[in-house]
CSV table of C-alpha atoms in Angstrom, one decimal:
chain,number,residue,atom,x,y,z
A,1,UNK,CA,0.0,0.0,0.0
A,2,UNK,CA,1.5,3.2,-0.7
A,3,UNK,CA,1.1,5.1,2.8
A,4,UNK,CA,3.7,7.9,2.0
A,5,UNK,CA,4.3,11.1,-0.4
A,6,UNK,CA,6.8,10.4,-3.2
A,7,UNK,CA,9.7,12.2,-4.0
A,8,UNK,CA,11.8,12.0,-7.4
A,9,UNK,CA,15.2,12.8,-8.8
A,10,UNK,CA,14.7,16.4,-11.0
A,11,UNK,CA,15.2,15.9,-14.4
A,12,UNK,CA,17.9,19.2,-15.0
A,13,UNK,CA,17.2,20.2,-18.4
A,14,UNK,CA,20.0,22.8,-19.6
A,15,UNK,CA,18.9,25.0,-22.5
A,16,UNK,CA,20.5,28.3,-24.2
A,17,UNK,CA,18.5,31.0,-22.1
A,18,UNK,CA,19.0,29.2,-18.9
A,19,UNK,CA,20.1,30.5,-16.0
A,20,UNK,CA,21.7,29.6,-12.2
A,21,UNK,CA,18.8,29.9,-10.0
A,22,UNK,CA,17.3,26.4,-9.8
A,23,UNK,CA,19.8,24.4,-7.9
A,24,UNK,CA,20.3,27.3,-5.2
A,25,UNK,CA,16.5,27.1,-5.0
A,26,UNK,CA,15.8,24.0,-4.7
A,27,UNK,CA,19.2,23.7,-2.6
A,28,UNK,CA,21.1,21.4,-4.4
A,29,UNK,CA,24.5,21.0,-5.8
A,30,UNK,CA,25.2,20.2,-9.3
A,31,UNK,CA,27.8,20.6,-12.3
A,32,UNK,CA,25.4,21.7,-14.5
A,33,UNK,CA,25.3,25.3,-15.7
A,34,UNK,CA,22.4,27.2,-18.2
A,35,UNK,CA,20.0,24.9,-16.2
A,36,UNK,CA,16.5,26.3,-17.8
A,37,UNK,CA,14.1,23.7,-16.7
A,38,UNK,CA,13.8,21.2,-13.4
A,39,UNK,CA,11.4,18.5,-14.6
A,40,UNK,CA,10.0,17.7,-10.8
A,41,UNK,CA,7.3,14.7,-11.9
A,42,UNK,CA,7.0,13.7,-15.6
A,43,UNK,CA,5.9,11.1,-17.5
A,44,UNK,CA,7.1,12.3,-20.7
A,45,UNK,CA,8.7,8.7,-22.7
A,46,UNK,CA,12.4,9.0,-22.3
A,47,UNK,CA,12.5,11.6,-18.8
A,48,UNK,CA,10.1,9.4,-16.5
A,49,UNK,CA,10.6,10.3,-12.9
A,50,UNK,CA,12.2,8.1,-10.4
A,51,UNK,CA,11.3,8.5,-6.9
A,52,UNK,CA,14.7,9.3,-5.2
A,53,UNK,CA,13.8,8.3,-1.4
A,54,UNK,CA,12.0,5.8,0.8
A,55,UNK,CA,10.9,2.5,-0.1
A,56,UNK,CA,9.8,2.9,-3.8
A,57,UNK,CA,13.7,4.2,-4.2
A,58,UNK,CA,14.7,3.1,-8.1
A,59,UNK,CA,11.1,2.8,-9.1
A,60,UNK,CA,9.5,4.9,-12.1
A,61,UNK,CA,6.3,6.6,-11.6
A,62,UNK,CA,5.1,5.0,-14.5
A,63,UNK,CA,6.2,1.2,-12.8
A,64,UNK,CA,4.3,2.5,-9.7
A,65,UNK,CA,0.9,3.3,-11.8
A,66,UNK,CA,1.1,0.7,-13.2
A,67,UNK,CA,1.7,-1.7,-10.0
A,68,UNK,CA,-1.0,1.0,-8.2
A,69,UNK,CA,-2.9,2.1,-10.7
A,70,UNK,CA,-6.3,3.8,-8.6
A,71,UNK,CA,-4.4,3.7,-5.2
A,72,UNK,CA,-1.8,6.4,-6.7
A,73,UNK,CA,-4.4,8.1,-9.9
A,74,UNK,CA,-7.7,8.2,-7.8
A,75,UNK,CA,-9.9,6.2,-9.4
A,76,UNK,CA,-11.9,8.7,-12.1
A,77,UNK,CA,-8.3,9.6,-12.9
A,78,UNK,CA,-7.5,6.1,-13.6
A,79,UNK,CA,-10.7,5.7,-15.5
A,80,UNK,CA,-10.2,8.7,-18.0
A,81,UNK,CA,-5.9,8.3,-18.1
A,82,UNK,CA,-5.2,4.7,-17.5
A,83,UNK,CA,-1.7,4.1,-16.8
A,84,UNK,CA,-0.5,7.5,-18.3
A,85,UNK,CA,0.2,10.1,-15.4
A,86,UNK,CA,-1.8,13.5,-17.0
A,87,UNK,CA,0.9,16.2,-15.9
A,88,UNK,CA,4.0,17.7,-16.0
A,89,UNK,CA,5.3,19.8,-13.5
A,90,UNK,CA,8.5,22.3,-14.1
A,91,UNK,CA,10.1,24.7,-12.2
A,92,UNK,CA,11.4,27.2,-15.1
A,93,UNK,CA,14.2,30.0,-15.1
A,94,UNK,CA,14.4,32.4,-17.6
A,95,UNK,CA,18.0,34.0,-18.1
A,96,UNK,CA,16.9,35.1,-21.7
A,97,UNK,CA,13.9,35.3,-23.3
A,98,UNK,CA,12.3,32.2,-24.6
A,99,UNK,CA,10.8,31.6,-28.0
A,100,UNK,CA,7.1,32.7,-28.8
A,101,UNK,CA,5.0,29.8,-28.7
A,102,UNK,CA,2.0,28.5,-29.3
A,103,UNK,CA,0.9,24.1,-28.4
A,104,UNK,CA,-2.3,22.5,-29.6
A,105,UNK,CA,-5.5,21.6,-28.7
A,106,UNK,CA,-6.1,17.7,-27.4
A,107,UNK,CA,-7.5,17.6,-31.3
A,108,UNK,CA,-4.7,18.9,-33.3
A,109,UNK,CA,-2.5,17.0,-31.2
A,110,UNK,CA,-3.9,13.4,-31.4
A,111,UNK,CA,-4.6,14.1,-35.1
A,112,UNK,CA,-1.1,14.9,-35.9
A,113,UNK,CA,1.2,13.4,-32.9
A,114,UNK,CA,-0.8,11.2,-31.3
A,115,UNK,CA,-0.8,12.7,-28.2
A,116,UNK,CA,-2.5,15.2,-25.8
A,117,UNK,CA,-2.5,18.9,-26.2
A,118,UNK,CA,-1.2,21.0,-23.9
A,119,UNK,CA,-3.0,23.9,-21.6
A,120,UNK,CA,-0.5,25.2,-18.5
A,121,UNK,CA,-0.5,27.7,-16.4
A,122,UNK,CA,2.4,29.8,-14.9
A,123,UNK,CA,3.2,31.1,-11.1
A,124,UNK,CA,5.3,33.5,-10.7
A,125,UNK,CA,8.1,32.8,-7.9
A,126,UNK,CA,11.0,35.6,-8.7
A,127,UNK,CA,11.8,38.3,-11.1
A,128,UNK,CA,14.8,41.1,-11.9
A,129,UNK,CA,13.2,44.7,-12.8
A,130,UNK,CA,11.5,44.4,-15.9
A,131,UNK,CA,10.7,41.3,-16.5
A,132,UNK,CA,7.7,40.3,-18.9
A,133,UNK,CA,5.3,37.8,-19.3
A,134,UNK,CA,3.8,37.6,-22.9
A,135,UNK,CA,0.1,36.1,-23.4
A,136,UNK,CA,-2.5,36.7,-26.1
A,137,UNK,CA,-3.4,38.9,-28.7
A,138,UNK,CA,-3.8,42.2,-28.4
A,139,UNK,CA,-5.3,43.1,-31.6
A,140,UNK,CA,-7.5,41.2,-33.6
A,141,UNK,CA,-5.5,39.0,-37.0
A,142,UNK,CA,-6.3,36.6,-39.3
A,143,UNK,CA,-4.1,33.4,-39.9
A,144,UNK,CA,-2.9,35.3,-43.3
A,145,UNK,CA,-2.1,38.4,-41.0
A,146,UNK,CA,-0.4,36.1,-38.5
A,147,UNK,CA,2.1,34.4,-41.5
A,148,UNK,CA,3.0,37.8,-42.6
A,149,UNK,CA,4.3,39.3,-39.7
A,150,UNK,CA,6.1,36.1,-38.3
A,151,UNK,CA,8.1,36.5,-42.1
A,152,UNK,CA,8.6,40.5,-41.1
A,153,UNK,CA,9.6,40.3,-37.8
A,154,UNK,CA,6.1,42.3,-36.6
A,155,UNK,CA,4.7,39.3,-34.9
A,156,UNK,CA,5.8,40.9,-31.1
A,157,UNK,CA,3.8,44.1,-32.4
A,158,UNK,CA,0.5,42.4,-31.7
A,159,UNK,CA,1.2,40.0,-28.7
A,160,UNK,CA,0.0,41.3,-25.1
A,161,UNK,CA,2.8,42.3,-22.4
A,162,UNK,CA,2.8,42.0,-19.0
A,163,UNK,CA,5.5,43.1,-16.7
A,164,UNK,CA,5.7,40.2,-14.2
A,165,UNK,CA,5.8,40.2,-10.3
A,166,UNK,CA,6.2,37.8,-7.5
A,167,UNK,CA,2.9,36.0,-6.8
A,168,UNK,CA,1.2,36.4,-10.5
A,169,UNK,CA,-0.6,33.7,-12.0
A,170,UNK,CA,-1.1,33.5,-15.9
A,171,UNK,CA,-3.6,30.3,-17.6
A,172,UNK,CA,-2.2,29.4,-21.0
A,173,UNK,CA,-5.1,27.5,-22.5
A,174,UNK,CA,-4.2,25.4,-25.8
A,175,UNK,CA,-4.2,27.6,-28.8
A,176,UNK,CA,-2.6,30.7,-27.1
A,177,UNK,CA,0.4,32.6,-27.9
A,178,UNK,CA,2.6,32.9,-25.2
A,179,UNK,CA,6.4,33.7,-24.5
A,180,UNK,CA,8.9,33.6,-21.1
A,181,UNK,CA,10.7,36.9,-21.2
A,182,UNK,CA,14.0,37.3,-19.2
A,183,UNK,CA,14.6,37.6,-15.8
A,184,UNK,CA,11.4,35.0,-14.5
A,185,UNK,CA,11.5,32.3,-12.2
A,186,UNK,CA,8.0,30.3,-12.2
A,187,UNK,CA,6.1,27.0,-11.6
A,188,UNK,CA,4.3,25.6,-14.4
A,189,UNK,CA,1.9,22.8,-14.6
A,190,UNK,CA,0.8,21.5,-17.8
A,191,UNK,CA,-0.6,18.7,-19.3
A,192,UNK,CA,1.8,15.7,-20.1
A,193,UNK,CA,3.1,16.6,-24.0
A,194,UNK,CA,6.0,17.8,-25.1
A,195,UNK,CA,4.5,20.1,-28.2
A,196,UNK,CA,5.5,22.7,-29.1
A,197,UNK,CA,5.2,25.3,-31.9
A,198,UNK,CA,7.8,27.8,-32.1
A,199,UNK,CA,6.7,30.8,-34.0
A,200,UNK,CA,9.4,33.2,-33.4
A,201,UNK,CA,13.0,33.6,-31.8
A,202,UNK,CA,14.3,36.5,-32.3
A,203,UNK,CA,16.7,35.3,-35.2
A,204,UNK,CA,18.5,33.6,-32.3
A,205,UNK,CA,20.8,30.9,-33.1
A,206,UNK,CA,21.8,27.0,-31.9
A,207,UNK,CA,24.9,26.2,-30.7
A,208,UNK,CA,26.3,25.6,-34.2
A,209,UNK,CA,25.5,29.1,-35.3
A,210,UNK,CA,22.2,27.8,-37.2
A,211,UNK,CA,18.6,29.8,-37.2
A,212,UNK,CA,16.5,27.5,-34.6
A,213,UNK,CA,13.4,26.1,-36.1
A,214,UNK,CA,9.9,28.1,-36.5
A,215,UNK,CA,6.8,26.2,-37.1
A,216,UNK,CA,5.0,28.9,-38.9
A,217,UNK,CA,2.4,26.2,-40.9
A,218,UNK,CA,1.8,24.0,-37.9
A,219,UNK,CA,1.2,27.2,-35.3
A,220,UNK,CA,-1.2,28.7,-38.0
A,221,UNK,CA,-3.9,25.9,-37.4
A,222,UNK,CA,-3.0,26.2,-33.7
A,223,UNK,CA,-3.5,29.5,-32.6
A,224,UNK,CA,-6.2,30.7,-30.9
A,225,UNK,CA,-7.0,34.2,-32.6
A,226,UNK,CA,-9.7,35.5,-30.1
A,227,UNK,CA,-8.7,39.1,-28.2
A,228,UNK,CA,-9.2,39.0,-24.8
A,229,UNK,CA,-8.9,42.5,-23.1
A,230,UNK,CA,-7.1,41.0,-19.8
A,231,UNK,CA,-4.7,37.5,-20.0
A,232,UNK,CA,-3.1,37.8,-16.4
A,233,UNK,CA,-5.2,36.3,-14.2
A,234,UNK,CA,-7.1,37.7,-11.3
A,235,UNK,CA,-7.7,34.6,-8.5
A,236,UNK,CA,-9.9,35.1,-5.5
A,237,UNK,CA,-8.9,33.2,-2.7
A,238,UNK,CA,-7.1,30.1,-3.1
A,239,UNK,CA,-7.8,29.0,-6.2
A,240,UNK,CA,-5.1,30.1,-9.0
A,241,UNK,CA,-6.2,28.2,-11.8
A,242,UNK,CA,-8.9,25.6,-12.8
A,243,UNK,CA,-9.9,23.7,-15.9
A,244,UNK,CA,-10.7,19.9,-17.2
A,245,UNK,CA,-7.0,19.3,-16.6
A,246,UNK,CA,-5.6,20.4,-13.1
A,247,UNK,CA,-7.2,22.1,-9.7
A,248,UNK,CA,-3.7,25.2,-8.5
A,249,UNK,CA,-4.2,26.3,-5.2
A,250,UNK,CA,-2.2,28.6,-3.8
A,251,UNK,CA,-1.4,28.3,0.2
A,252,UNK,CA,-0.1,30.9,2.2
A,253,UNK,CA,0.9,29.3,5.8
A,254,UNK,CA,1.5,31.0,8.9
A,255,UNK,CA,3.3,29.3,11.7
A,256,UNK,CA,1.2,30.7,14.1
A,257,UNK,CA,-2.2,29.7,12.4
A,258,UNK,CA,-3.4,26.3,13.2
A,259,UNK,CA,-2.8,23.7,10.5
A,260,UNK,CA,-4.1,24.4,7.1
A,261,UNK,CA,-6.6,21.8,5.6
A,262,UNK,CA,-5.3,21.0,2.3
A,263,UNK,CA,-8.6,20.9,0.1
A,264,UNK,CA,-9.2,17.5,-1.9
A,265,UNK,CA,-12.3,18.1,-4.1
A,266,UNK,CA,-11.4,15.8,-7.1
A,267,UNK,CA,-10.7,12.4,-6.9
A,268,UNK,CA,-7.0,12.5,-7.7
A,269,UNK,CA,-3.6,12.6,-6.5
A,270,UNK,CA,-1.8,15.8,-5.2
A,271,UNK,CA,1.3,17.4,-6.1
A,272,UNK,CA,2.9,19.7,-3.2
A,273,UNK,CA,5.0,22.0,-4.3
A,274,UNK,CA,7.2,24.5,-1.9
A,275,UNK,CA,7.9,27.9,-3.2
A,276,UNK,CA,9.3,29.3,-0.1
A,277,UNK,CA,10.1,28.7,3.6
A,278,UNK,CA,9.1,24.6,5.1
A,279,UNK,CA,6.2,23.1,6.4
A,280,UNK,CA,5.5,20.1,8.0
A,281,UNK,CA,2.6,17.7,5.7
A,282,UNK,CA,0.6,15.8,7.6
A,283,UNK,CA,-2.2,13.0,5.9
A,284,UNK,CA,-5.0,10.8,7.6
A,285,UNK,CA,-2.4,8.1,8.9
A,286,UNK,CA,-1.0,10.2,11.3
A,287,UNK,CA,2.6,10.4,9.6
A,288,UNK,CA,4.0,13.8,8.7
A,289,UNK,CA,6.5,14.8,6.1
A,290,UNK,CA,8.5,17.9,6.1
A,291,UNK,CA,8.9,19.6,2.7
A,292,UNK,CA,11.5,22.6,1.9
A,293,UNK,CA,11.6,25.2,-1.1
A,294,UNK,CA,12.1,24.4,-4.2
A,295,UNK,CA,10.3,20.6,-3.2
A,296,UNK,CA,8.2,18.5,-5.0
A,297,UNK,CA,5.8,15.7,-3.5
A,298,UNK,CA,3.4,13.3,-5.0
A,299,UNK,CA,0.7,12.7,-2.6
A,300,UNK,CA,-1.2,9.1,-3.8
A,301,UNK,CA,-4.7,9.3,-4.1
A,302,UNK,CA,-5.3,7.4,-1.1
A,303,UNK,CA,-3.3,9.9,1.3
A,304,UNK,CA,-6.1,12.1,2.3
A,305,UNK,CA,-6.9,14.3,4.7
A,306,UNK,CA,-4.2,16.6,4.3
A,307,UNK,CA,-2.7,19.9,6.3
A,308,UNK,CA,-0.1,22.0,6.6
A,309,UNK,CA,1.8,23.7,9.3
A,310,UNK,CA,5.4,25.8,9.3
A,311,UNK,CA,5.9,29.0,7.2
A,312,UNK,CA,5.7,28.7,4.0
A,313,UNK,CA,4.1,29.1,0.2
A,314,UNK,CA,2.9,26.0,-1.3
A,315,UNK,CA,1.2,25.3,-4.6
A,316,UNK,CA,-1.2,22.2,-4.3
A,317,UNK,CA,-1.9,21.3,-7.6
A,318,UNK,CA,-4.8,17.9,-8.7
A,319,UNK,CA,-5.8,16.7,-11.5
């Protein structure tokens, strides 16, 4: 019976605008430099997670669904994903800016990769002075439109800006145009696929001095092309972001507050994640686990009854 959270090795993913604020954050020591991405649970084929501690040491998350199935999913979960674990959760540092994006719907995607689209959301954990968040259109285009000004370089004229600020929260459903820009450390939680459209890069170049790939044609079919007059998004109370996909909550705790109940409205898993400060997790059994910024844990399905105590800022995220 799986009576304990689950932690697992990060998956340090270094890219060309990646910078050196993961490992002190999370608190670890590596060699590793340019580290742009921690993978801190995946699924993806080829960067499964493997838990890192305790008895399930050595063992994939995809060996434990599969041994677990319900017990670790919840069983509506199980029902609707089967053995495949619905979400990937990064921690992300921007050094540069990243590419303009845009990923597909669950549609697109299965029609052409045989996979699942991806919506994710972003919280924000750090900036430097002026850093941006890009999300949206802020003008109205046409796919034609769009093609032109990714060939002219105008394409940045029409996307929506943000500057970004500790505590923000931006939803990124499928079909949205979205960037990184320099100088942002975040969370991001996403459904498990690894597609993505790049439509624009600022003529940067790979490390053999050659133009990174656009996908102008595939992005065209993708792209959302509604204007929204607002894409940052304005929570109230706990809950940062919710859709078909994932339940965020956001939870402030006080050490001198009692403990915090750890809401468990869908039958699922939950991910803990620790943006700052510790807190002591306790579950139904009576055994408590201490987690530390910049930690991940995987809370089975059956581990309910949840609270926190300590100081600290957690993200609880379900699917």
């Amino acid at each position: 019976m799986l009576d304990q959270p689950l932690h697992f090795t990060p998956y340090l993913k270094t890219v060309i605008w990646g910078g050196e604020r993961i490992a002190p954050f999370k608190g670890i020591t590596t060699d590793k430099t340019g580290i742009g991405e921690s993978w801190e649970i995946s699924a993806v084929p080829g960067h499964v997670s493997v838990v890192d501690r305790g008895p399930y040491k050595g063992r994939t998350l995809t060996e434990l669904i599969e041994e677990f199935g319900p017990e670790l999913m919840g069983e509506e979960n199980f029902r609707r994903h089967g053995t495949s674990f619905p979400l990937l959760i990064k921690l992300i540092d921007a050094r540069d800016d990243l590419s303009v994006q845009v990923h597909p719907d669950d549609r697109l995607a299965q029609q052409r990769h045989n996979c699942p689209g991806k919506t994710e959301m972003w919280h924000i954990i750090d900036t430097i002075p002026g850093a941006k968040i890009y999300a949206g259109l802020k003008e109205k285009i046409t796919p034609e439109e769009y093609e032109k000004r990714v060939a002219d370089n105008t394409i940045m004229e029409v996307i929506a800006s943000y500057d970004s600020a500790p505590g923000d929260t931006f939803f990124l459903p499928a079909g949205r145009i979205h960037a990184i820009g320099a100088g942002n450390l975040l969370a991001e939680i996403q459904q498990t696929s690894d597609i993505t459209y790049r439509i624009y890069d600022y003529d940067r170049r790979d490390k053999d001095g050659n133009p990174r790939e656009l996908h102008t044609s595939q992005a065209r079919d993708a792209i959302d092309y509604t204007v929204h007059s607002d894409y940052r998004s304005h929570p109230e109370g706990s809950l940062l972001a919710g859709c078909r996909y994932f339940d965020v909550r956001r939870l402030d705790i006080d050490s001198d507050s009692a403990a915090t109940p750890i809401e468990h409205p869908r039958d699922s898993f939950t991910i803990i994640m620790c943006l700052d400060g510790s807190a002591d997790i306790a579950h139904g059994n009576g055994c408590v686990t201490t987690i530390h910024c910049g930690d991940t844990l995987l809370y089975p399905a059956t581990l309910r009854e949840l609270t926190a105590s300590g100081t600290a800022t957690l993200l609880s995220v379900q699917s």
